Coordinates of C-alpha atoms in Angstrom, one line a residue:
X1 CA 113.2 139.8 104.5
X2 CA 115.1 140.6 101.4
X3 CA 115.1 138.6 98.2
X4 CA 118.0 138.7 95.7
X5 CA 117.7 137.5 92.2
X6 CA 120.6 137.3 89.8
X7 CA 120.5 137.3 86.0
X8 CA 122.9 137.6 83.1
X9 CA 124.8 134.4 83.4
X10 CA 125.5 132.2 80.4
X11 CA 128.2 130.7 78.2
X12 CA 130.9 132.8 76.6
X13 CA 134.2 132.1 74.9
X14 CA 137.5 133.0 76.6
X15 CA 138.1 136.7 76.2
X16 CA 134.4 137.4 76.1
X17 CA 132.2 139.6 78.3
X18 CA 129.1 139.2 80.5
X19 CA 127.1 141.6 82.6
X20 CA 125.5 140.1 85.7
X21 CA 122.6 141.9 87.5
X22 CA 121.2 141.4 91.0
X23 CA 117.8 142.7 91.7
X24 CA 116.8 143.2 95.4
X25 CA 113.3 143.3 96.7
X26 CA 111.6 143.2 100.1
X27 CA 112.4 145.2 103.1
X28 CA 114.9 147.9 102.1
X29 CA 118.1 148.2 104.1
X30 CA 121.4 150.0 103.7
X31 CA 123.9 147.3 103.1
X32 CA 127.1 146.5 101.3
X33 CA 126.7 144.1 98.5
X34 CA 129.0 141.8 96.7
X35 CA 129.5 139.1 94.1
X36 CA 130.8 135.7 95.2
X37 CA 131.6 132.8 92.9
X38 CA 131.9 129.1 93.6
X39 CA 133.5 126.6 91.1
X40 CA 132.9 122.9 91.4
X41 CA 134.8 121.4 94.3
X42 CA 135.9 124.8 95.6
X43 CA 134.8 127.1 98.3
X44 CA 132.6 130.2 97.6
X45 CA 134.9 133.2 97.3
X46 CA 134.4 136.9 97.1
X47 CA 135.0 138.5 93.7
X48 CA 133.9 142.1 94.3
X49 CA 132.0 144.2 96.7
X50 CA 130.6 147.7 97.0
X51 CA 129.4 149.9 99.8
X52 CA 125.8 151.1 100.0
X53 CA 126.8 154.5 98.7
X54 CA 128.9 153.0 95.9
X55 CA 131.9 155.2 97.0
X56 CA 134.1 152.2 97.9
X57 CA 134.7 149.0 96.0
X58 CA 136.9 145.9 96.5
X59 CA 138.1 143.5 93.9
X60 CA 139.8 140.2 94.0
X61 CA 143.4 140.8 92.6
X62 CA 142.8 138.5 89.7
X63 CA 139.8 140.4 88.4
X64 CA 141.1 144.0 88.8
X65 CA 141.0 145.9 85.6
X66 CA 138.6 143.4 84.0
X67 CA 135.5 143.4 86.3
X68 CA 133.5 146.4 87.4
X69 CA 131.0 146.4 90.2
X70 CA 128.3 149.0 90.4
X71 CA 124.9 149.6 91.9
X72 CA 121.8 151.7 91.4
X73 CA 120.1 152.1 94.7
X74 CA 117.1 153.8 93.1
X75 CA 116.5 150.6 91.2
X76 CA 117.7 148.3 94.0
X77 CA 120.0 146.7 91.5
X78 CA 123.7 145.7 91.5
X79 CA 125.8 144.9 88.5
X80 CA 129.0 143.1 87.7
X81 CA 130.5 143.9 84.3
X82 CA 133.0 141.1 83.4
X83 CA 135.4 141.4 80.5
X84 CA 138.3 139.3 79.2
X85 CA 136.8 136.2 80.9
X86 CA 139.0 133.2 81.5
X87 CA 138.0 129.5 81.6
X88 CA 139.1 129.3 85.2
X89 CA 136.4 131.8 86.1
X90 CA 133.7 129.3 85.2
X91 CA 131.5 129.2 88.3
X92 CA 128.2 129.9 89.8
X93 CA 128.1 133.6 90.7
X94 CA 126.1 134.7 93.7
X95 CA 124.8 138.0 94.8
X96 CA 125.1 138.8 98.5
X97 CA 124.1 141.5 100.9
X98 CA 125.7 142.1 104.3
X99 CA 124.9 144.7 107.0
X100 CA 128.3 146.1 107.1
X101 CA 130.1 149.3 106.0
X102 CA 133.5 147.6 105.7
X103 CA 135.0 146.0 102.6
X104 CA 135.8 143.4 101.6
X105 CA 132.6 141.6 102.8
X106 CA 133.3 138.8 105.1
X107 CA 131.3 135.8 104.0
X108 CA 130.3 135.2 107.6
X109 CA 128.5 138.6 107.6
X110 CA 126.4 137.8 104.6
X111 CA 122.7 137.9 105.6
X112 CA 121.1 137.4 102.2
X113 CA 122.1 135.3 99.2
X114 CA 120.8 135.1 95.7
X115 CA 120.1 131.7 94.1
X116 CA 123.1 132.0 91.8
X117 CA 123.7 132.4 88.1
X118 CA 126.0 130.1 86.2
X119 CA 128.8 131.5 84.1
X120 CA 130.7 129.2 81.8
X121 CA 133.8 130.3 79.9
X122 CA 134.8 127.7 77.3
X123 CA 135.9 127.6 73.7

């Protein structure tokens, strides 16, 4: 069993930055990981994902150039650096792990989810 715990969410003004972290514990496994987000009334959607080695990444078109996903396997931690945040990116952000080597991560392949961390972008 693997537990994923997110941190780093909060409130920020438009144009601001936040850095999300996802700490993994439990049985180690080689997996791709990613960040999904879910706004009220909307489906959960992939924002970014990264392979186990970190050599490949995927980004939603709307976040390219503003968000950076990374991971530190020695620390079992994944990060999402978010810059130039927009009000429409207000959502609960979820960390996910999937036993796949292919990106982007298909939500149906996600085996483990974190509990989510809320990001609010508002003036």
